[in-house]
Short mmCIF file of N, CA and C in Angstrom, two decimals:
data_model
loop_
_atom_site.label_atom_id
_atom_site.label_comp_id
_atom_site.label_asym_id
_atom_site.label_seq_id
_atom_site.Cartn_x
_atom_site.Cartn_y
_atom_site.Cartn_z
N MET A 10 59.30 -36.02 29.22
CA MET A 10 60.62 -35.72 28.69
C MET A 10 61.68 -36.23 29.66
N SER A 11 62.67 -36.88 29.09
CA SER A 11 63.75 -37.40 29.90
C SER A 11 65.07 -36.80 29.42
N VAL A 12 65.82 -36.25 30.35
CA VAL A 12 67.12 -35.65 30.04
C VAL A 12 68.20 -36.67 30.34
N THR A 13 69.06 -36.90 29.37
CA THR A 13 70.20 -37.79 29.55
C THR A 13 71.46 -36.93 29.57
N VAL A 14 72.31 -37.13 30.58
CA VAL A 14 73.57 -36.40 30.69
C VAL A 14 74.70 -37.41 30.56
N ARG A 15 75.65 -37.10 29.70
CA ARG A 15 76.81 -37.96 29.50
C ARG A 15 78.03 -37.11 29.24
N GLU A 16 79.20 -37.76 29.27
CA GLU A 16 80.43 -37.05 28.94
C GLU A 16 80.40 -36.65 27.46
N ALA A 17 80.92 -35.48 27.18
CA ALA A 17 81.01 -35.01 25.80
C ALA A 17 82.10 -35.77 25.07
N VAL A 18 81.91 -35.94 23.77
CA VAL A 18 82.91 -36.53 22.89
C VAL A 18 83.10 -35.58 21.71
N THR A 19 84.18 -35.78 20.99
CA THR A 19 84.49 -34.84 19.90
C THR A 19 83.41 -34.85 18.81
N ASP A 20 82.65 -35.91 18.68
CA ASP A 20 81.54 -35.92 17.71
C ASP A 20 80.45 -34.92 18.08
N ASP A 21 80.47 -34.41 19.31
CA ASP A 21 79.47 -33.45 19.77
C ASP A 21 79.82 -32.00 19.42
N LEU A 22 81.00 -31.76 18.86
CA LEU A 22 81.49 -30.38 18.66
C LEU A 22 80.50 -29.48 17.94
N ASP A 23 79.97 -29.92 16.82
CA ASP A 23 79.06 -29.06 16.05
C ASP A 23 77.80 -28.73 16.85
N ALA A 24 77.25 -29.74 17.52
CA ALA A 24 76.04 -29.50 18.31
C ALA A 24 76.31 -28.59 19.49
N ILE A 25 77.48 -28.74 20.13
CA ILE A 25 77.84 -27.84 21.23
C ILE A 25 77.91 -26.41 20.72
N ARG A 26 78.55 -26.22 19.58
CA ARG A 26 78.65 -24.87 19.01
C ARG A 26 77.27 -24.32 18.67
N ASP A 27 76.37 -25.16 18.16
CA ASP A 27 75.01 -24.72 17.85
C ASP A 27 74.26 -24.27 19.10
N VAL A 28 74.39 -25.04 20.18
CA VAL A 28 73.74 -24.67 21.44
C VAL A 28 74.34 -23.38 21.98
N ALA A 29 75.67 -23.27 21.91
CA ALA A 29 76.33 -22.05 22.39
C ALA A 29 75.83 -20.83 21.62
N GLU A 30 75.76 -20.95 20.31
CA GLU A 30 75.32 -19.82 19.49
C GLU A 30 73.89 -19.40 19.83
N ALA A 31 72.98 -20.35 19.87
CA ALA A 31 71.59 -20.02 20.19
C ALA A 31 71.47 -19.41 21.59
N SER A 32 72.21 -19.98 22.54
CA SER A 32 72.16 -19.49 23.92
C SER A 32 72.72 -18.10 24.05
N TRP A 33 73.86 -17.87 23.41
CA TRP A 33 74.50 -16.55 23.51
C TRP A 33 73.60 -15.47 22.93
N TYR A 34 73.04 -15.70 21.76
CA TYR A 34 72.18 -14.67 21.17
C TYR A 34 70.94 -14.43 22.02
N ALA A 35 70.39 -15.49 22.61
CA ALA A 35 69.20 -15.34 23.43
C ALA A 35 69.51 -14.67 24.77
N ALA A 36 70.62 -15.05 25.41
CA ALA A 36 70.94 -14.52 26.74
C ALA A 36 71.65 -13.18 26.69
N TYR A 37 72.49 -12.98 25.68
CA TYR A 37 73.33 -11.77 25.64
C TYR A 37 72.91 -10.77 24.56
N GLY A 38 71.86 -11.09 23.83
CA GLY A 38 71.43 -10.22 22.72
C GLY A 38 71.14 -8.79 23.14
N GLY A 39 70.66 -8.60 24.36
CA GLY A 39 70.39 -7.25 24.83
C GLY A 39 71.62 -6.57 25.42
N MET A 40 72.70 -7.32 25.60
CA MET A 40 73.92 -6.78 26.21
C MET A 40 74.98 -6.44 25.17
N PHE A 41 75.07 -7.28 24.15
CA PHE A 41 76.14 -7.14 23.16
C PHE A 41 75.53 -7.09 21.76
N ASP A 42 76.22 -6.41 20.86
CA ASP A 42 75.74 -6.39 19.48
C ASP A 42 76.13 -7.71 18.79
N PRO A 43 75.45 -8.06 17.70
CA PRO A 43 75.71 -9.34 17.03
C PRO A 43 77.17 -9.56 16.63
N PRO A 44 77.90 -8.55 16.13
CA PRO A 44 79.31 -8.81 15.79
C PRO A 44 80.16 -9.18 17.02
N THR A 45 79.86 -8.59 18.16
CA THR A 45 80.60 -8.91 19.38
C THR A 45 80.32 -10.35 19.81
N ILE A 46 79.06 -10.76 19.72
CA ILE A 46 78.70 -12.14 20.06
C ILE A 46 79.37 -13.10 19.09
N ALA A 47 79.32 -12.78 17.81
CA ALA A 47 79.94 -13.66 16.81
C ALA A 47 81.44 -13.81 17.05
N GLU A 48 82.08 -12.72 17.41
CA GLU A 48 83.52 -12.76 17.69
C GLU A 48 83.81 -13.62 18.91
N ALA A 49 83.03 -13.47 19.95
CA ALA A 49 83.22 -14.27 21.16
C ALA A 49 82.98 -15.76 20.89
N LEU A 50 81.94 -16.06 20.14
CA LEU A 50 81.67 -17.46 19.80
C LEU A 50 82.81 -18.07 19.00
N ALA A 51 83.34 -17.30 18.05
CA ALA A 51 84.47 -17.80 17.24
C ALA A 51 85.68 -18.08 18.11
N GLU A 52 85.90 -17.24 19.11
CA GLU A 52 87.06 -17.42 19.98
C GLU A 52 86.86 -18.54 20.99
N TYR A 53 85.74 -18.51 21.72
CA TYR A 53 85.53 -19.45 22.82
C TYR A 53 85.09 -20.84 22.36
N TYR A 54 84.51 -20.92 21.17
CA TYR A 54 83.99 -22.19 20.69
C TYR A 54 84.69 -22.64 19.41
N ASP A 55 85.94 -22.25 19.30
CA ASP A 55 86.78 -22.73 18.22
C ASP A 55 86.84 -24.27 18.32
N PRO A 56 86.64 -24.98 17.23
CA PRO A 56 86.61 -26.45 17.30
C PRO A 56 87.87 -27.06 17.94
N GLU A 57 89.02 -26.52 17.65
CA GLU A 57 90.25 -27.07 18.24
C GLU A 57 90.28 -26.85 19.75
N LEU A 58 89.85 -25.68 20.19
CA LEU A 58 89.79 -25.39 21.63
C LEU A 58 88.80 -26.31 22.33
N LEU A 59 87.63 -26.49 21.72
CA LEU A 59 86.63 -27.39 22.31
C LEU A 59 87.15 -28.82 22.38
N GLU A 60 87.82 -29.25 21.34
CA GLU A 60 88.35 -30.62 21.32
C GLU A 60 89.35 -30.83 22.45
N VAL A 61 90.22 -29.85 22.67
CA VAL A 61 91.18 -29.94 23.78
C VAL A 61 90.44 -30.02 25.11
N ALA A 62 89.42 -29.19 25.29
CA ALA A 62 88.66 -29.20 26.55
C ALA A 62 87.97 -30.54 26.76
N ILE A 63 87.38 -31.09 25.71
CA ILE A 63 86.67 -32.36 25.83
C ILE A 63 87.64 -33.50 26.17
N GLU A 64 88.81 -33.47 25.58
CA GLU A 64 89.77 -34.56 25.76
C GLU A 64 90.68 -34.38 26.98
N HIS A 65 90.62 -33.20 27.61
CA HIS A 65 91.49 -32.91 28.75
C HIS A 65 91.02 -33.69 29.97
N ASP A 66 91.93 -34.44 30.59
CA ASP A 66 91.57 -35.29 31.73
C ASP A 66 91.10 -34.51 32.94
N GLU A 67 91.51 -33.27 33.07
CA GLU A 67 91.20 -32.50 34.28
C GLU A 67 89.95 -31.64 34.14
N ILE A 68 89.33 -31.66 32.97
CA ILE A 68 88.12 -30.88 32.73
C ILE A 68 86.95 -31.84 32.58
N ALA A 69 85.92 -31.60 33.35
CA ALA A 69 84.67 -32.36 33.21
C ALA A 69 83.83 -31.63 32.17
N PHE A 70 83.45 -32.33 31.11
CA PHE A 70 82.67 -31.71 30.03
C PHE A 70 81.51 -32.65 29.73
N TYR A 71 80.30 -32.17 29.99
CA TYR A 71 79.10 -32.98 29.84
C TYR A 71 78.15 -32.37 28.84
N ILE A 72 77.37 -33.23 28.21
CA ILE A 72 76.29 -32.75 27.35
C ILE A 72 74.98 -33.32 27.90
N ALA A 73 73.91 -32.61 27.60
CA ALA A 73 72.56 -33.07 27.94
C ALA A 73 71.81 -33.29 26.64
N ALA A 74 71.10 -34.40 26.58
CA ALA A 74 70.32 -34.72 25.39
C ALA A 74 68.88 -35.03 25.79
N VAL A 75 67.98 -34.67 24.90
CA VAL A 75 66.57 -35.02 25.04
C VAL A 75 66.18 -35.71 23.74
N ASP A 76 65.69 -36.92 23.86
CA ASP A 76 65.34 -37.72 22.67
C ASP A 76 66.49 -37.79 21.67
N GLY A 77 67.70 -37.94 22.19
CA GLY A 77 68.87 -38.09 21.34
C GLY A 77 69.44 -36.80 20.79
N GLU A 78 68.77 -35.67 21.02
CA GLU A 78 69.23 -34.37 20.51
C GLU A 78 70.00 -33.63 21.60
N LEU A 79 71.22 -33.19 21.27
CA LEU A 79 72.02 -32.44 22.22
C LEU A 79 71.37 -31.07 22.41
N VAL A 80 71.01 -30.76 23.67
CA VAL A 80 70.30 -29.52 23.96
C VAL A 80 70.99 -28.65 25.01
N GLY A 81 72.12 -29.12 25.55
CA GLY A 81 72.84 -28.34 26.54
C GLY A 81 74.19 -28.93 26.84
N PHE A 82 75.02 -28.13 27.50
CA PHE A 82 76.35 -28.61 27.88
C PHE A 82 76.85 -27.84 29.09
N ALA A 83 77.80 -28.45 29.78
CA ALA A 83 78.44 -27.81 30.93
C ALA A 83 79.87 -28.31 31.00
N SER A 84 80.75 -27.42 31.50
CA SER A 84 82.14 -27.82 31.73
C SER A 84 82.61 -27.23 33.04
N ALA A 85 83.50 -27.97 33.70
CA ALA A 85 84.01 -27.56 35.01
C ALA A 85 85.41 -28.11 35.18
N GLU A 86 86.12 -27.48 36.12
CA GLU A 86 87.49 -27.89 36.40
C GLU A 86 87.80 -27.63 37.86
N GLN A 87 88.53 -28.54 38.45
CA GLN A 87 88.97 -28.33 39.83
C GLN A 87 90.13 -27.34 39.78
N THR A 88 89.90 -26.13 40.26
CA THR A 88 90.90 -25.07 40.17
C THR A 88 91.67 -24.89 41.48
N TRP A 89 91.13 -25.35 42.57
CA TRP A 89 91.77 -25.31 43.88
C TRP A 89 91.51 -26.64 44.55
N ALA A 90 92.24 -26.94 45.59
CA ALA A 90 92.05 -28.21 46.29
C ALA A 90 90.62 -28.36 46.80
N ASP A 91 90.00 -27.24 47.17
CA ASP A 91 88.67 -27.31 47.75
C ASP A 91 87.59 -26.65 46.89
N GLU A 92 87.89 -26.43 45.59
CA GLU A 92 86.92 -25.71 44.76
C GLU A 92 86.94 -26.19 43.31
N VAL A 93 85.76 -26.32 42.76
CA VAL A 93 85.58 -26.58 41.34
C VAL A 93 84.99 -25.32 40.72
N GLU A 94 85.51 -24.95 39.58
CA GLU A 94 84.96 -23.79 38.86
C GLU A 94 84.09 -24.29 37.72
N LEU A 95 82.86 -23.84 37.71
CA LEU A 95 81.94 -24.13 36.61
C LEU A 95 82.27 -23.15 35.50
N HIS A 96 82.86 -23.66 34.42
CA HIS A 96 83.27 -22.79 33.31
C HIS A 96 82.08 -22.42 32.43
N THR A 97 81.27 -23.42 32.07
CA THR A 97 80.14 -23.17 31.18
C THR A 97 78.94 -24.00 31.61
N ILE A 98 77.77 -23.45 31.37
CA ILE A 98 76.53 -24.22 31.43
C ILE A 98 75.55 -23.48 30.54
N TYR A 99 75.22 -24.10 29.43
CA TYR A 99 74.33 -23.49 28.45
C TYR A 99 73.29 -24.51 28.01
N VAL A 100 72.09 -24.03 27.83
CA VAL A 100 70.98 -24.85 27.36
C VAL A 100 70.35 -24.11 26.19
N HIS A 101 69.99 -24.85 25.15
CA HIS A 101 69.33 -24.22 24.00
C HIS A 101 68.08 -23.51 24.49
N PRO A 102 67.84 -22.28 24.04
CA PRO A 102 66.69 -21.51 24.53
C PRO A 102 65.34 -22.22 24.36
N ASP A 103 65.23 -23.09 23.35
CA ASP A 103 63.98 -23.84 23.17
C ASP A 103 63.74 -24.82 24.31
N ARG A 104 64.76 -25.07 25.13
CA ARG A 104 64.66 -26.04 26.22
C ARG A 104 64.81 -25.40 27.60
N TRP A 105 64.81 -24.06 27.66
CA TRP A 105 64.87 -23.41 28.95
C TRP A 105 63.65 -23.79 29.78
N ASP A 106 63.81 -23.87 31.06
CA ASP A 106 62.74 -24.17 32.02
C ASP A 106 62.19 -25.60 31.89
N GLU A 107 63.02 -26.50 31.36
CA GLU A 107 62.61 -27.90 31.25
C GLU A 107 63.47 -28.83 32.13
N GLY A 108 64.35 -28.26 32.95
CA GLY A 108 65.17 -29.08 33.83
C GLY A 108 66.50 -29.52 33.25
N VAL A 109 66.82 -29.07 32.04
CA VAL A 109 68.07 -29.47 31.40
C VAL A 109 69.27 -28.89 32.15
N GLY A 110 69.21 -27.61 32.47
CA GLY A 110 70.30 -26.96 33.20
C GLY A 110 70.50 -27.59 34.57
N SER A 111 69.41 -27.91 35.24
CA SER A 111 69.51 -28.55 36.56
C SER A 111 70.14 -29.93 36.46
N ALA A 112 69.81 -30.68 35.41
CA ALA A 112 70.40 -32.01 35.22
C ALA A 112 71.91 -31.89 34.99
N LEU A 113 72.31 -30.90 34.19
CA LEU A 113 73.74 -30.68 33.96
C LEU A 113 74.45 -30.27 35.25
N LEU A 114 73.85 -29.34 35.98
CA LEU A 114 74.47 -28.90 37.22
C LEU A 114 74.57 -30.04 38.22
N ASP A 115 73.54 -30.87 38.30
CA ASP A 115 73.59 -32.03 39.20
C ASP A 115 74.77 -32.94 38.85
N ARG A 116 75.02 -33.13 37.56
CA ARG A 116 76.14 -33.99 37.15
C ARG A 116 77.47 -33.35 37.51
N VAL A 117 77.58 -32.03 37.35
CA VAL A 117 78.81 -31.34 37.74
C VAL A 117 79.01 -31.45 39.26
N ILE A 118 77.95 -31.29 40.03
CA ILE A 118 78.04 -31.42 41.48
C ILE A 118 78.50 -32.83 41.85
N GLU A 119 77.94 -33.83 41.20
CA GLU A 119 78.35 -35.21 41.45
C GLU A 119 79.84 -35.40 41.15
N TRP A 120 80.30 -34.86 40.02
CA TRP A 120 81.71 -34.95 39.66
C TRP A 120 82.58 -34.24 40.70
N ALA A 121 82.16 -33.06 41.14
CA ALA A 121 82.92 -32.31 42.15
C ALA A 121 83.05 -33.14 43.44
N ARG A 122 81.99 -33.76 43.85
CA ARG A 122 82.04 -34.59 45.05
C ARG A 122 82.99 -35.77 44.87
N GLN A 123 83.03 -36.32 43.67
CA GLN A 123 83.98 -37.41 43.38
C GLN A 123 85.42 -36.92 43.50
N GLN A 124 85.63 -35.63 43.30
CA GLN A 124 86.96 -35.05 43.45
C GLN A 124 87.26 -34.67 44.89
N GLY A 125 86.28 -34.88 45.77
CA GLY A 125 86.45 -34.52 47.18
C GLY A 125 86.19 -33.05 47.44
N VAL A 126 85.44 -32.41 46.57
CA VAL A 126 85.17 -30.98 46.66
C VAL A 126 83.68 -30.76 46.90
N ASP A 127 83.37 -29.82 47.78
CA ASP A 127 81.95 -29.53 48.01
C ASP A 127 81.62 -28.06 47.74
N ARG A 128 82.50 -27.37 47.04
CA ARG A 128 82.26 -25.96 46.72
C ARG A 128 82.46 -25.76 45.22
N ILE A 129 81.46 -25.14 44.59
CA ILE A 129 81.53 -24.84 43.16
C ILE A 129 81.39 -23.33 43.00
N ALA A 130 82.31 -22.76 42.25
CA ALA A 130 82.27 -21.32 41.98
C ALA A 130 81.96 -21.10 40.51
N CYS A 131 81.32 -20.00 40.23
CA CYS A 131 81.07 -19.62 38.84
C CYS A 131 80.87 -18.12 38.77
N GLY A 132 81.02 -17.61 37.60
CA GLY A 132 80.78 -16.19 37.36
C GLY A 132 79.68 -16.03 36.33
N VAL A 133 78.85 -15.02 36.52
CA VAL A 133 77.77 -14.72 35.58
C VAL A 133 77.82 -13.23 35.28
N LEU A 134 77.77 -12.88 34.02
CA LEU A 134 77.77 -11.46 33.66
C LEU A 134 76.56 -10.76 34.28
N GLU A 135 76.79 -9.56 34.76
CA GLU A 135 75.76 -8.81 35.48
C GLU A 135 74.44 -8.70 34.71
N GLY A 136 74.49 -8.52 33.42
CA GLY A 136 73.27 -8.35 32.63
C GLY A 136 72.64 -9.64 32.15
N ASN A 137 73.22 -10.78 32.51
CA ASN A 137 72.70 -12.07 32.08
C ASN A 137 71.58 -12.50 33.02
N THR A 138 70.40 -11.97 32.79
CA THR A 138 69.27 -12.25 33.68
C THR A 138 68.86 -13.72 33.63
N ILE A 139 69.08 -14.37 32.50
CA ILE A 139 68.75 -15.80 32.39
C ILE A 139 69.67 -16.60 33.31
N GLY A 140 70.96 -16.37 33.22
CA GLY A 140 71.92 -17.09 34.06
C GLY A 140 71.73 -16.79 35.53
N ILE A 141 71.54 -15.53 35.86
CA ILE A 141 71.34 -15.13 37.25
C ILE A 141 70.07 -15.78 37.81
N GLY A 142 69.01 -15.78 37.02
CA GLY A 142 67.77 -16.40 37.44
C GLY A 142 67.93 -17.89 37.68
N PHE A 143 68.69 -18.56 36.81
CA PHE A 143 68.94 -19.99 36.98
C PHE A 143 69.67 -20.25 38.29
N PHE A 144 70.77 -19.54 38.52
CA PHE A 144 71.55 -19.80 39.72
C PHE A 144 70.81 -19.38 40.99
N ASP A 145 69.99 -18.34 40.92
CA ASP A 145 69.16 -17.99 42.07
C ASP A 145 68.17 -19.13 42.37
N ALA A 146 67.62 -19.72 41.31
CA ALA A 146 66.63 -20.78 41.49
C ALA A 146 67.24 -22.05 42.07
N VAL A 147 68.45 -22.37 41.69
CA VAL A 147 69.08 -23.61 42.17
C VAL A 147 69.89 -23.40 43.45
N GLY A 148 69.99 -22.16 43.87
CA GLY A 148 70.68 -21.86 45.14
C GLY A 148 72.16 -21.84 44.98
#
């Protein structure tokens, strides 16, 4: 299996939303009820909002594909002179533990270094054992 990481384009919107939905229900299903997840997805993954993020020059937005299928995405922004904030990193649950998240994170790290930054910050909800496990594994 080979993971390809590239910049997101607006044609990726539907697939990004599909990955977000599958990931949220898998990662947060034990934390939030389905209506709460649906409401959050509608707010955070509104097509117009995603389009602005993808087209914004100051936001790095990447997708990961395996055999041409979009299976993950990540977005980041330089929020301080010496810090990049990782806003999102999600991988479809069918592709967890296959290196997709690591490939996305590597690309964000590369982008941060291009900005002259060597520190990346992110937040993970306390009950998100999948996210916490990922970040513990990658250091």
